[in-house]
mmCIF file of C-alpha atoms and ligand atoms in Angstrom:
data_model
loop_
_atom_site.group_PDB
_atom_site.id
_atom_site.type_symbol
_atom_site.label_atom_id
_atom_site.label_comp_id
_atom_site.label_asym_id
_atom_site.label_seq_id
_atom_site.Cartn_x
_atom_site.Cartn_y
_atom_site.Cartn_z
ATOM 1 C CA MET A 1 0.011 0.154 0.037
ATOM 2 C CA ALA A 2 2.971 2.396 0.970
ATOM 3 C CA ASP A 3 4.492 1.990 -2.479
ATOM 4 C CA ARG A 4 1.293 2.778 -4.197
ATOM 5 C CA VAL A 5 0.526 5.735 -2.075
ATOM 6 C CA ALA A 6 4.161 7.062 -2.493
ATOM 7 C CA ARG A 7 3.861 6.579 -6.365
ATOM 8 C CA TRP A 8 0.422 8.525 -6.321
ATOM 9 C CA ARG A 9 1.971 11.147 -4.411
ATOM 10 C CA ALA A 10 5.052 11.312 -6.792
ATOM 11 C CA GLU A 11 2.882 11.778 -9.551
ATOM 12 C CA GLY A 12 1.630 15.017 -8.145
ATOM 13 C CA ASN A 13 -1.710 13.914 -6.533
ATOM 14 C CA ASP A 14 -2.872 15.192 -3.195
ATOM 15 C CA VAL A 15 -3.443 11.987 -1.282
ATOM 16 C CA VAL A 16 -5.510 11.233 1.753
ATOM 17 C CA VAL A 17 -5.591 7.681 2.807
ATOM 18 C CA VAL A 18 -8.162 6.160 5.140
ATOM 19 C CA VAL A 19 -6.954 2.984 6.740
ATOM 20 C CA SER A 20 -8.801 -0.040 8.243
ATOM 21 C CA ALA A 21 -7.560 -2.262 10.889
ATOM 22 C CA MET A 22 -5.130 -5.089 9.990
ATOM 23 C CA SER A 23 -6.823 -8.293 8.854
ATOM 24 C CA GLY A 24 -8.441 -10.015 11.936
ATOM 25 C CA GLU A 25 -7.439 -7.280 14.327
ATOM 26 C CA THR A 26 -11.183 -6.100 15.023
ATOM 27 C CA ASN A 27 -12.325 -9.688 15.592
ATOM 28 C CA ARG A 28 -9.347 -10.045 17.941
ATOM 29 C CA LEU A 29 -10.233 -6.987 19.933
ATOM 30 C CA ILE A 30 -13.839 -8.019 20.344
ATOM 31 C CA ALA A 31 -12.785 -11.441 21.611
ATOM 32 C CA LEU A 32 -10.539 -9.819 24.131
ATOM 33 C CA ALA A 33 -13.389 -7.512 25.301
ATOM 34 C CA GLU A 34 -15.645 -10.897 25.713
ATOM 35 C CA GLN A 35 -12.882 -12.257 28.097
ATOM 36 C CA CYS A 36 -13.481 -9.297 30.456
ATOM 37 C CA GLN A 37 -17.113 -8.797 30.230
ATOM 38 C CA ALA A 38 -20.051 -10.615 28.760
ATOM 39 C CA GLN A 39 -21.679 -7.444 27.553
ATOM 40 C CA PRO A 40 -19.142 -4.565 27.455
ATOM 41 C CA THR A 41 -20.610 -1.053 27.182
ATOM 42 C CA GLY A 42 -20.629 0.476 23.731
ATOM 43 C CA ARG A 43 -18.505 3.450 24.985
ATOM 44 C CA GLU A 44 -15.708 1.102 26.380
ATOM 45 C CA LEU A 45 -15.787 -1.144 23.336
ATOM 46 C CA ASP A 46 -15.275 1.680 21.108
ATOM 47 C CA VAL A 47 -12.381 2.975 22.787
ATOM 48 C CA LEU A 48 -10.703 -0.618 22.292
ATOM 49 C CA LEU A 49 -12.047 -1.144 18.797
ATOM 50 C CA SER A 50 -10.658 2.251 17.569
ATOM 51 C CA THR A 51 -7.207 0.936 18.354
ATOM 52 C CA GLY A 52 -6.960 -1.281 15.466
ATOM 53 C CA GLU A 53 -7.274 1.626 13.088
ATOM 54 C CA GLN A 54 -4.967 3.877 15.053
ATOM 55 C CA VAL A 55 -2.154 1.298 14.743
ATOM 56 C CA THR A 56 -2.350 1.011 10.865
ATOM 57 C CA THR A 57 -2.289 4.880 10.604
ATOM 58 C CA ALA A 58 1.084 5.198 12.444
ATOM 59 C CA LEU A 59 2.704 2.211 10.512
ATOM 60 C CA LEU A 60 1.617 3.442 7.055
ATOM 61 C CA SER A 61 2.948 6.849 7.886
ATOM 62 C CA MET A 62 6.236 5.173 8.764
ATOM 63 C CA ALA A 63 6.194 2.882 5.796
ATOM 64 C CA LEU A 64 5.897 6.229 3.801
ATOM 65 C CA HIS A 65 8.551 8.011 5.698
ATOM 66 C CA SER A 66 10.936 5.263 4.870
ATOM 67 C CA ARG A 67 9.974 5.754 1.038
ATOM 68 C CA ASP A 68 10.896 9.547 1.411
ATOM 69 C CA CYS A 69 7.146 10.439 1.234
ATOM 70 C CA PRO A 70 5.972 12.944 3.915
ATOM 71 C CA ALA A 71 2.910 11.903 5.758
ATOM 72 C CA VAL A 72 1.085 12.668 8.861
ATOM 73 C CA SER A 73 -1.296 10.205 10.799
ATOM 74 C CA TYR A 74 -4.496 11.209 12.466
ATOM 75 C CA THR A 75 -7.118 9.431 14.479
ATOM 76 C CA GLY A 76 -10.719 10.270 13.660
ATOM 77 C CA GLY A 77 -10.915 12.391 16.905
ATOM 78 C CA GLN A 78 -7.965 14.466 15.820
ATOM 79 C CA VAL A 79 -9.478 15.121 12.329
ATOM 80 C CA ARG A 80 -12.638 15.816 13.898
ATOM 81 C CA VAL A 81 -14.949 13.221 12.523
ATOM 82 C CA LEU A 82 -17.903 14.303 14.387
ATOM 83 C CA THR A 83 -20.445 11.657 15.068
ATOM 84 C CA ASP A 84 -23.666 11.269 17.032
ATOM 85 C CA SER A 85 -23.402 9.136 20.507
ATOM 86 C CA ALA A 86 -24.688 5.635 19.008
ATOM 87 C CA HIS A 87 -21.614 3.710 20.094
ATOM 88 C CA THR A 88 -20.553 0.834 17.867
ATOM 89 C CA LYS A 89 -22.899 2.189 15.130
ATOM 90 C CA ALA A 90 -22.484 5.953 15.065
ATOM 91 C CA ARG A 91 -23.268 8.091 12.097
ATOM 92 C CA ILE A 92 -21.047 10.971 10.831
ATOM 93 C CA LYS A 93 -22.533 14.283 11.532
ATOM 94 C CA ASN A 94 -19.688 16.595 10.139
ATOM 95 C CA ILE A 95 -16.167 16.454 9.155
ATOM 96 C CA ASP A 96 -13.672 19.299 9.741
ATOM 97 C CA HIS A 97 -11.318 18.992 6.942
ATOM 98 C CA GLU A 98 -9.315 22.057 7.492
ATOM 99 C CA ARG A 99 -6.485 20.453 9.150
ATOM 100 C CA ILE A 100 -6.120 17.964 6.409
ATOM 101 C CA GLN A 101 -6.334 20.647 3.607
ATOM 102 C CA THR A 102 -3.386 22.402 5.410
ATOM 103 C CA ASP A 103 -1.431 19.154 5.568
ATOM 104 C CA LEU A 104 -1.975 18.618 2.081
ATOM 105 C CA GLY A 105 -0.890 22.132 1.075
ATOM 106 C CA ARG A 106 2.524 21.406 2.868
ATOM 107 C CA GLY A 107 2.795 18.334 0.540
ATOM 108 C CA ASN A 108 1.904 15.718 3.183
ATOM 109 C CA VAL A 109 0.154 12.553 2.558
ATOM 110 C CA VAL A 110 -2.513 12.479 5.175
ATOM 111 C CA VAL A 111 -3.317 9.112 6.899
ATOM 112 C CA VAL A 112 -6.548 8.940 8.716
ATOM 113 C CA ALA A 113 -8.107 6.237 10.837
ATOM 114 C CA GLY A 114 -11.249 4.702 9.226
ATOM 115 C CA PHE A 115 -14.322 3.467 11.271
ATOM 116 C CA GLN A 116 -14.135 6.142 14.107
ATOM 117 C CA GLY A 117 -15.011 9.511 15.178
ATOM 118 C CA VAL A 118 -15.929 11.441 18.308
ATOM 119 C CA ASP A 119 -19.200 12.618 19.729
ATOM 120 C CA GLU A 120 -19.815 16.179 20.912
ATOM 121 C CA HIS A 121 -18.409 15.233 24.090
ATOM 122 C CA ASN A 122 -15.246 13.843 22.823
ATOM 123 C CA ASN A 123 -16.155 10.296 23.299
ATOM 124 C CA ILE A 124 -14.572 7.969 20.939
ATOM 125 C CA THR A 125 -17.359 6.403 18.630
ATOM 126 C CA THR A 126 -16.983 3.748 15.900
ATOM 127 C CA LEU A 127 -19.374 3.391 12.810
ATOM 128 C CA GLY A 128 -20.278 -0.177 12.526
ATOM 129 C CA ARG A 129 -18.365 -3.226 10.976
ATOM 130 C CA GLY A 130 -16.726 -2.214 7.666
ATOM 131 C CA GLY A 131 -17.199 1.416 8.645
ATOM 132 C CA SER A 132 -13.806 2.521 7.175
ATOM 133 C CA ASP A 133 -15.556 2.616 3.658
ATOM 134 C CA THR A 134 -17.912 5.093 5.049
ATOM 135 C CA THR A 135 -15.130 7.192 6.412
ATOM 136 C CA ALA A 136 -13.300 7.057 3.306
ATOM 137 C CA VAL A 137 -16.556 8.270 1.383
ATOM 138 C CA ALA A 138 -17.321 10.914 3.610
ATOM 139 C CA LEU A 139 -13.931 12.413 3.598
ATOM 140 C CA ALA A 140 -13.997 12.292 -0.130
ATOM 141 C CA ALA A 141 -17.226 14.339 -0.188
ATOM 142 C CA ALA A 142 -15.975 16.745 2.293
ATOM 143 C CA LEU A 143 -12.748 17.408 0.427
ATOM 144 C CA LYS A 144 -14.400 17.210 -2.953
ATOM 145 C CA ALA A 145 -11.914 14.400 -4.107
ATOM 146 C CA GLN A 146 -11.979 13.428 -7.787
ATOM 147 C CA GLU A 147 -12.317 9.917 -6.750
ATOM 148 C CA CYS A 148 -12.506 7.693 -3.765
ATOM 149 C CA GLN A 149 -10.613 4.533 -4.155
ATOM 150 C CA ILE A 150 -11.573 1.335 -2.003
ATOM 151 C CA TYR A 151 -8.855 -1.286 -1.816
ATOM 152 C CA THR A 152 -10.211 -4.586 -0.817
ATOM 153 C CA ASP A 153 -9.650 -8.377 -1.333
ATOM 154 C CA VAL A 154 -11.306 -8.490 -4.653
ATOM 155 C CA ASP A 155 -10.441 -6.712 -7.579
ATOM 156 C CA GLY A 156 -13.750 -5.184 -8.587
ATOM 157 C CA VAL A 157 -17.535 -5.740 -8.769
ATOM 158 C CA TYR A 158 -18.515 -8.796 -10.659
ATOM 159 C CA THR A 159 -21.733 -9.662 -12.559
ATOM 160 C CA THR A 160 -22.115 -12.354 -10.168
ATOM 161 C CA ASP A 161 -20.483 -14.369 -7.572
ATOM 162 C CA PRO A 162 -17.368 -15.947 -9.463
ATOM 163 C CA ARG A 163 -17.574 -18.973 -7.120
ATOM 164 C CA VAL A 164 -20.926 -19.767 -8.579
ATOM 165 C CA VAL A 165 -20.466 -18.839 -12.200
ATOM 166 C CA LYS A 166 -16.960 -19.321 -13.431
ATOM 167 C CA GLY A 167 -17.695 -16.786 -16.529
ATOM 168 C CA ALA A 168 -18.668 -14.079 -14.003
ATOM 169 C CA ARG A 169 -17.057 -10.976 -15.249
ATOM 170 C CA ARG A 170 -15.722 -7.795 -13.628
ATOM 171 C CA LEU A 171 -17.756 -4.773 -14.453
ATOM 172 C CA THR A 172 -15.819 -1.766 -15.531
ATOM 173 C CA LYS A 173 -18.679 0.443 -14.561
ATOM 174 C CA ILE A 174 -21.838 0.223 -12.435
ATOM 175 C CA THR A 175 -24.268 2.957 -11.043
ATOM 176 C CA PHE A 176 -24.787 3.802 -7.333
ATOM 177 C CA GLU A 177 -28.370 2.510 -7.612
ATOM 178 C CA GLU A 178 -27.318 -0.646 -8.997
ATOM 179 C CA MET A 179 -24.465 -1.246 -6.456
ATOM 180 C CA LEU A 180 -26.851 -0.374 -3.729
ATOM 181 C CA GLU A 181 -29.200 -3.193 -4.911
ATOM 182 C CA MET A 182 -26.307 -5.651 -5.344
ATOM 183 C CA ALA A 183 -25.100 -4.732 -1.884
ATOM 184 C CA SER A 184 -28.286 -4.967 -0.231
ATOM 185 C CA LEU A 185 -28.808 -8.492 -1.761
ATOM 186 C CA GLY A 186 -25.723 -9.818 -0.390
ATOM 187 C CA SER A 187 -22.912 -8.943 -2.669
ATOM 188 C CA LYS A 188 -20.597 -7.981 0.174
ATOM 189 C CA VAL A 189 -17.923 -5.902 -1.535
ATOM 190 C CA LEU A 190 -18.841 -2.603 0.114
ATOM 191 C CA GLN A 191 -20.665 -1.336 3.132
ATOM 192 C CA ILE A 192 -24.062 -0.277 2.074
ATOM 193 C CA ARG A 193 -23.995 3.099 3.940
ATOM 194 C CA ALA A 194 -21.031 3.996 2.110
ATOM 195 C CA VAL A 195 -22.445 3.361 -1.291
ATOM 196 C CA GLU A 196 -25.559 5.367 0.035
ATOM 197 C CA PHE A 197 -23.309 8.257 1.009
ATOM 198 C CA ALA A 198 -21.389 8.223 -2.240
ATOM 199 C CA GLY A 199 -24.535 8.385 -4.238
ATOM 200 C CA LYS A 200 -25.850 11.257 -2.194
ATOM 201 C CA TYR A 201 -22.916 13.467 -2.758
ATOM 202 C CA SER A 202 -21.947 12.095 -6.011
ATOM 203 C CA VAL A 203 -18.464 10.712 -4.988
ATOM 204 C CA PRO A 204 -17.064 8.613 -7.787
ATOM 205 C CA LEU A 205 -16.108 5.270 -6.149
ATOM 206 C CA ARG A 206 -13.875 2.637 -7.477
ATOM 207 C CA VAL A 207 -13.270 -0.782 -6.033
ATOM 208 C CA LEU A 208 -9.786 -2.036 -6.527
ATOM 209 C CA SER A 209 -7.660 -4.955 -5.356
ATOM 210 C CA SER A 210 -5.165 -4.348 -2.607
ATOM 211 C CA PHE A 211 -3.098 -7.005 -4.096
ATOM 212 C CA ASP A 212 -3.010 -6.770 -7.821
ATOM 213 C CA GLU A 213 -2.992 -3.762 -10.326
ATOM 214 C CA GLY A 214 -5.911 -3.050 -12.317
ATOM 215 C CA PRO A 215 -8.630 -0.720 -13.139
ATOM 216 C CA GLY A 216 -11.243 -2.069 -10.700
ATOM 217 C CA THR A 217 -14.877 -1.110 -11.042
ATOM 218 C CA LEU A 218 -16.189 2.460 -10.999
ATOM 219 C CA ILE A 219 -19.247 3.167 -9.265
ATOM 220 C CA THR A 220 -20.687 6.413 -10.577
ATOM 221 C CA LEU A 221 -23.865 8.200 -11.625
ATOM 222 C CA GLU A 222 -25.863 6.819 -14.458
ATOM 223 C CA ASP A 223 -24.723 8.038 -17.981
ATOM 224 C CA GLN A 224 -27.912 8.844 -19.778
ATOM 225 C CA SER A 225 -25.928 9.044 -23.070
ATOM 226 C CA ASP A 226 -24.588 5.656 -22.840
ATOM 227 C CA VAL A 227 -26.791 3.876 -25.507
ATOM 228 C CA GLU A 228 -24.851 0.684 -25.191
ATOM 229 C CA ALA A 229 -25.402 0.306 -21.597
ATOM 230 C CA PRO A 230 -26.432 -3.320 -20.605
ATOM 231 C CA VAL A 231 -29.848 -4.011 -19.727
ATOM 232 C CA ILE A 232 -28.819 -6.166 -16.666
ATOM 233 C CA SER A 233 -25.659 -5.273 -14.765
ATOM 234 C CA GLY A 234 -25.613 -8.176 -12.473
ATOM 235 C CA ILE A 235 -27.346 -10.987 -10.452
ATOM 236 C CA ALA A 236 -27.302 -11.080 -7.002
ATOM 237 C CA PHE A 237 -28.660 -13.609 -4.688
ATOM 238 C CA THR A 238 -28.931 -14.479 -0.931
ATOM 239 C CA ARG A 239 -29.711 -17.665 1.119
ATOM 240 C CA ASP A 240 -30.391 -15.632 4.135
ATOM 241 C CA GLU A 241 -34.129 -15.321 3.903
ATOM 242 C CA ALA A 242 -37.109 -17.566 4.903
ATOM 243 C CA LYS A 243 -40.701 -17.553 3.878
ATOM 244 C CA LEU A 244 -43.818 -17.599 5.855
ATOM 245 C CA THR A 245 -47.318 -18.122 4.662
ATOM 246 C CA VAL A 246 -50.741 -17.598 6.384
ATOM 247 C CA ALA A 247 -53.503 -19.255 4.376
ATOM 248 C CA GLY A 248 -57.219 -18.889 4.177
ATOM 249 C CA ILE A 249 -57.665 -15.404 6.053
ATOM 250 C CA PRO A 250 -60.429 -13.275 5.236
ATOM 251 C CA ASP A 251 -60.288 -10.730 2.391
ATOM 252 C CA THR A 252 -61.060 -7.560 4.312
ATOM 253 C CA PRO A 253 -59.322 -4.242 4.889
ATOM 254 C CA GLY A 254 -56.926 -4.350 7.869
ATOM 255 C CA VAL A 255 -55.809 -7.944 7.344
ATOM 256 C CA ALA A 256 -52.306 -7.235 6.090
ATOM 257 C CA TYR A 257 -51.878 -4.772 8.980
ATOM 258 C CA ARG A 258 -52.937 -7.296 11.520
ATOM 259 C CA ILE A 259 -50.783 -9.817 10.341
ATOM 260 C CA LEU A 260 -47.554 -7.676 9.673
ATOM 261 C CA GLY A 261 -48.036 -5.219 12.413
ATOM 262 C CA PRO A 262 -47.030 -7.465 15.294
ATOM 263 C CA ILE A 263 -44.057 -8.804 13.168
ATOM 264 C CA SER A 264 -42.654 -5.189 12.696
ATOM 265 C CA GLU A 265 -43.341 -4.561 16.480
ATOM 266 C CA ALA A 266 -40.975 -7.451 17.173
ATOM 267 C CA ASN A 267 -38.351 -5.666 15.261
ATOM 268 C CA ILE A 268 -38.253 -8.260 12.512
ATOM 269 C CA GLU A 269 -37.722 -6.909 9.266
ATOM 270 C CA VAL A 270 -39.767 -8.074 6.232
ATOM 271 C CA ASP A 271 -38.559 -8.256 2.792
ATOM 272 C CA VAL A 272 -40.748 -9.555 0.084
ATOM 273 C CA ILE A 273 -44.570 -9.525 0.569
ATOM 274 C CA VAL A 274 -47.166 -11.259 -1.740
ATOM 275 C CA GLN A 275 -50.871 -11.377 -1.310
ATOM 276 C CA ASN A 276 -53.245 -13.568 -3.278
ATOM 277 C CA VAL A 277 -57.078 -13.625 -3.434
ATOM 278 C CA ALA A 278 -58.553 -16.900 -3.945
ATOM 279 C CA GLU A 279 -62.135 -17.584 -5.639
ATOM 280 C CA ASP A 280 -63.792 -18.080 -2.179
ATOM 281 C CA ASN A 281 -62.857 -14.564 -1.361
ATOM 282 C CA SER A 282 -60.449 -15.733 1.210
ATOM 283 C CA THR A 283 -56.565 -14.731 0.890
ATOM 284 C CA ASP A 284 -53.139 -16.028 1.489
ATOM 285 C CA LEU A 285 -50.373 -13.688 2.507
ATOM 286 C CA THR A 286 -46.669 -14.771 2.134
ATOM 287 C CA PHE A 287 -43.644 -12.786 3.279
ATOM 288 C CA THR A 288 -40.010 -13.292 3.771
ATOM 289 C CA VAL A 289 -37.776 -12.433 6.699
ATOM 290 C CA HIS A 290 -34.055 -12.966 7.665
ATOM 291 C CA ARG A 291 -33.500 -16.894 8.405
ATOM 292 C CA ASN A 292 -32.536 -16.091 11.895
ATOM 293 C CA ASP A 293 -35.991 -14.580 12.586
ATOM 294 C CA MET A 294 -38.124 -17.158 11.138
ATOM 295 C CA ALA A 295 -38.778 -19.183 14.316
ATOM 296 C CA ARG A 296 -39.849 -15.860 16.215
ATOM 297 C CA ALA A 297 -41.873 -14.700 13.207
ATOM 298 C CA ALA A 298 -43.699 -18.085 12.823
ATOM 299 C CA GLU A 299 -44.647 -17.937 16.618
ATOM 300 C CA ILE A 300 -46.091 -14.465 16.309
ATOM 301 C CA LEU A 301 -47.904 -15.432 13.049
ATOM 302 C CA GLN A 302 -49.436 -18.377 14.562
ATOM 303 C CA ASN A 303 -51.054 -16.136 17.205
ATOM 304 C CA THR A 304 -52.497 -13.794 14.622
ATOM 305 C CA ALA A 305 -53.572 -16.746 12.478
ATOM 306 C CA GLU A 306 -55.750 -18.258 15.235
ATOM 307 C CA SER A 307 -57.177 -14.695 16.034
ATOM 308 C CA LEU A 308 -58.082 -14.370 12.356
ATOM 309 C CA GLY A 309 -59.505 -17.888 11.716
ATOM 310 C CA ALA A 310 -56.844 -18.696 9.339
ATOM 311 C CA THR A 311 -56.679 -22.217 8.046
ATOM 312 C CA GLU A 312 -52.898 -22.729 7.981
ATOM 313 C CA VAL A 313 -49.421 -21.324 8.725
ATOM 314 C CA ARG A 314 -46.436 -22.458 6.707
ATOM 315 C CA SER A 315 -42.805 -21.570 7.033
ATOM 316 C CA ASP A 316 -39.781 -22.669 4.878
ATOM 317 C CA ASP A 317 -36.202 -21.635 5.248
ATOM 318 C CA LYS A 318 -35.003 -23.755 2.249
ATOM 319 C CA ILE A 319 -35.338 -20.985 -0.027
ATOM 320 C CA ALA A 320 -33.158 -18.490 -2.011
ATOM 321 C CA LYS A 321 -33.941 -15.131 -3.158
ATOM 322 C CA LEU A 322 -32.295 -14.217 -6.661
ATOM 323 C CA SER A 323 -32.427 -10.983 -8.386
ATOM 324 C CA ILE A 324 -31.398 -9.439 -11.691
ATOM 325 C CA VAL A 325 -30.247 -5.849 -11.349
ATOM 326 C CA GLY A 326 -29.847 -2.953 -13.974
ATOM 327 C CA VAL A 327 -30.855 0.447 -14.705
ATOM 328 C CA GLY A 328 -31.403 -0.571 -18.374
ATOM 329 C CA MET A 329 -34.591 -2.229 -17.384
ATOM 330 C CA ARG A 330 -36.374 1.085 -17.238
ATOM 331 C CA SER A 331 -36.068 1.449 -20.964
ATOM 332 C CA HIS A 332 -36.332 -2.120 -21.948
ATOM 333 C CA ALA A 333 -39.422 -4.225 -22.190
ATOM 334 C CA GLY A 334 -39.570 -7.976 -22.007
ATOM 335 C CA VAL A 335 -36.775 -8.235 -19.310
ATOM 336 C CA ALA A 336 -39.033 -10.212 -16.841
ATOM 337 C CA SER A 337 -40.343 -12.532 -19.448
ATOM 338 C CA LYS A 338 -36.692 -13.257 -20.531
ATOM 339 C CA MET A 339 -35.965 -13.970 -16.953
ATOM 340 C CA PHE A 340 -39.005 -16.296 -16.436
ATOM 341 C CA SER A 341 -38.317 -18.198 -19.623
ATOM 342 C CA ALA A 342 -34.670 -18.941 -18.817
ATOM 343 C CA LEU A 343 -36.001 -20.261 -15.298
ATOM 344 C CA ALA A 344 -38.723 -22.391 -16.979
ATOM 345 C CA GLN A 345 -36.149 -23.795 -19.355
ATOM 346 C CA HIS A 346 -34.261 -25.166 -16.488
ATOM 347 C CA ASN A 347 -37.439 -26.362 -14.651
ATOM 348 C CA VAL A 348 -36.848 -23.836 -11.868
ATOM 349 C CA ASN A 349 -40.192 -23.063 -10.041
ATOM 350 C CA ILE A 350 -40.766 -19.469 -8.953
ATOM 351 C CA GLN A 351 -42.556 -19.280 -5.581
ATOM 352 C CA LEU A 352 -42.597 -15.483 -5.392
ATOM 353 C CA ILE A 353 -41.804 -12.351 -7.686
ATOM 354 C CA THR A 354 -41.380 -8.873 -6.780
ATOM 355 C CA THR A 355 -40.043 -5.876 -8.818
ATOM 356 C CA SER A 356 -38.750 -2.514 -8.453
ATOM 357 C CA GLU A 357 -37.663 -0.227 -11.112
ATOM 358 C CA ILE A 358 -34.300 -1.518 -11.687
ATOM 359 C CA LYS A 359 -34.464 -5.182 -10.314
ATOM 360 C CA ILE A 360 -36.490 -8.177 -10.547
ATOM 361 C CA SER A 361 -36.275 -10.712 -7.723
ATOM 362 C CA VAL A 362 -37.626 -14.429 -7.466
ATOM 363 C CA VAL A 363 -37.853 -16.690 -4.445
ATOM 364 C CA ILE A 364 -36.859 -20.279 -5.311
ATOM 365 C CA ASP A 365 -36.018 -23.409 -3.889
ATOM 366 C CA GLU A 366 -32.529 -23.238 -2.507
ATOM 367 C CA LYS A 367 -31.327 -26.408 -4.021
ATOM 368 C CA PHE A 368 -31.779 -24.717 -7.597
ATOM 369 C CA LEU A 369 -29.994 -21.444 -6.782
ATOM 370 C CA GLU A 370 -26.815 -22.139 -8.521
ATOM 371 C CA LEU A 371 -28.624 -23.537 -11.660
ATOM 372 C CA ALA A 372 -30.801 -20.571 -11.783
ATOM 373 C CA VAL A 373 -27.888 -18.120 -11.379
ATOM 374 C CA ARG A 374 -26.003 -19.973 -14.188
ATOM 375 C CA ALA A 375 -29.000 -19.942 -16.475
ATOM 376 C CA LEU A 376 -29.663 -16.244 -15.907
ATOM 377 C CA HIS A 377 -25.918 -15.215 -16.515
ATOM 378 C CA ASP A 378 -26.239 -17.126 -19.892
ATOM 379 C CA ALA A 379 -29.636 -15.786 -20.755
ATOM 380 C CA PHE A 380 -28.566 -12.130 -20.397
ATOM 381 C CA GLU A 381 -25.137 -12.667 -21.901
ATOM 382 C CA LEU A 382 -23.296 -11.328 -18.993
ATOM 383 C CA GLU A 383 -20.133 -13.046 -19.802
ATOM 384 C CA GLN A 384 -19.773 -11.016 -22.966
ATOM 385 C CA GLY A 385 -20.326 -7.572 -21.450
HETATM 386 N N1 LIG B 1 -11.782 -2.482 11.180
HETATM 387 C C1 LIG B 1 -13.373 -2.360 11.119
HETATM 388 C C2 LIG B 1 -14.141 -3.762 10.987
HETATM 389 O O1 LIG B 1 -13.248 -4.824 10.840
HETATM 390 C C3 LIG B 1 -13.708 -1.408 10.225
HETATM 391 C C4 LIG B 1 -13.359 -1.683 8.632
HETATM 392 O O2 LIG B 1 -12.509 -2.786 8.507
HETATM 393 O O3 LIG B 1 -13.779 -1.137 7.755
HETATM 394 O O4 LIG B 1 -15.190 -3.764 10.725
HETATM 395 MG MG1 MG B 2 -12.124 -4.121 7.240
#
């Protein structure tokens, strides 16, 4: 990393580097905390966790000095990354970038500890796991940087998981919106909050490998003039969800609320929701939740079902959700039918369907997931690009 930073600096760029902790370090610190107290307070945990990043700021600065590259290191609190007081999941409120600007003006590379800040009482806070991405984007926005480069263990964003489809291709470009959909569907290249932030402030983001040279993937605003933009950019999937159905409920106003209200009161997030009316005017309602919440959701649903006179409650955690994502969908007809036809050809039964402007998702039997992803990757010719 130091070689690259020094090179960038030598080429005449002003460089601010946001560092994360060394690999495994944050987990090691969490384990240490657990040895001392079963449930440490967020405040103390943040004092501990922030040290991982403090170590790497100093080490990177030293490595830069040894390459004759002037550099200064800062903790989040020293820069003054001001956050709210929600320990372990704080949000950035403001960044004072004056000190950084002054240092850059003097020819320094500025190395800032990611993932941390201070609240208005100067308590150390952290931003949630993976939070260095968010620090980097927020700083890039505050400094009006040309580009925010995220160095990670993959060399970019792929059309789908290369472990599932061998021909998965690295995308040269993807829009913020598409990246958000991909990230929220389980493609874990970037912290979702960082992508949201980058989109909101139009900070071009580039995902690159820490280990290999290469152009990576640029995440940016949609280019309206790009007539050759693909209809589908990628296929995302998750095995994290479970499906619940309550059958034979009355088709009257307020039923959906009576069913889903108690679920949300229990702080269980609901994803896909589908309701169907049968000929006898009774209805079925199906929805998905995180797999870890299925048992609790089923229990709540059982209670509601009894009070509604439902005929049956079913739950199934052997499902997978699979989505095709692309801004090109807005201007192309027939995308959904192409998707369904590819799945039909491979005999994959679709259990639920939902769509948004740039995404079509289906819920299928978990055991067909890989087959389905490959079929769609082929059908939309994602390998060619
Ligand atoms: N070190 C923190 C973590 O492991 C923050 C980061 O890596 O971005 O979650
Ligand atoms: Mg990390």
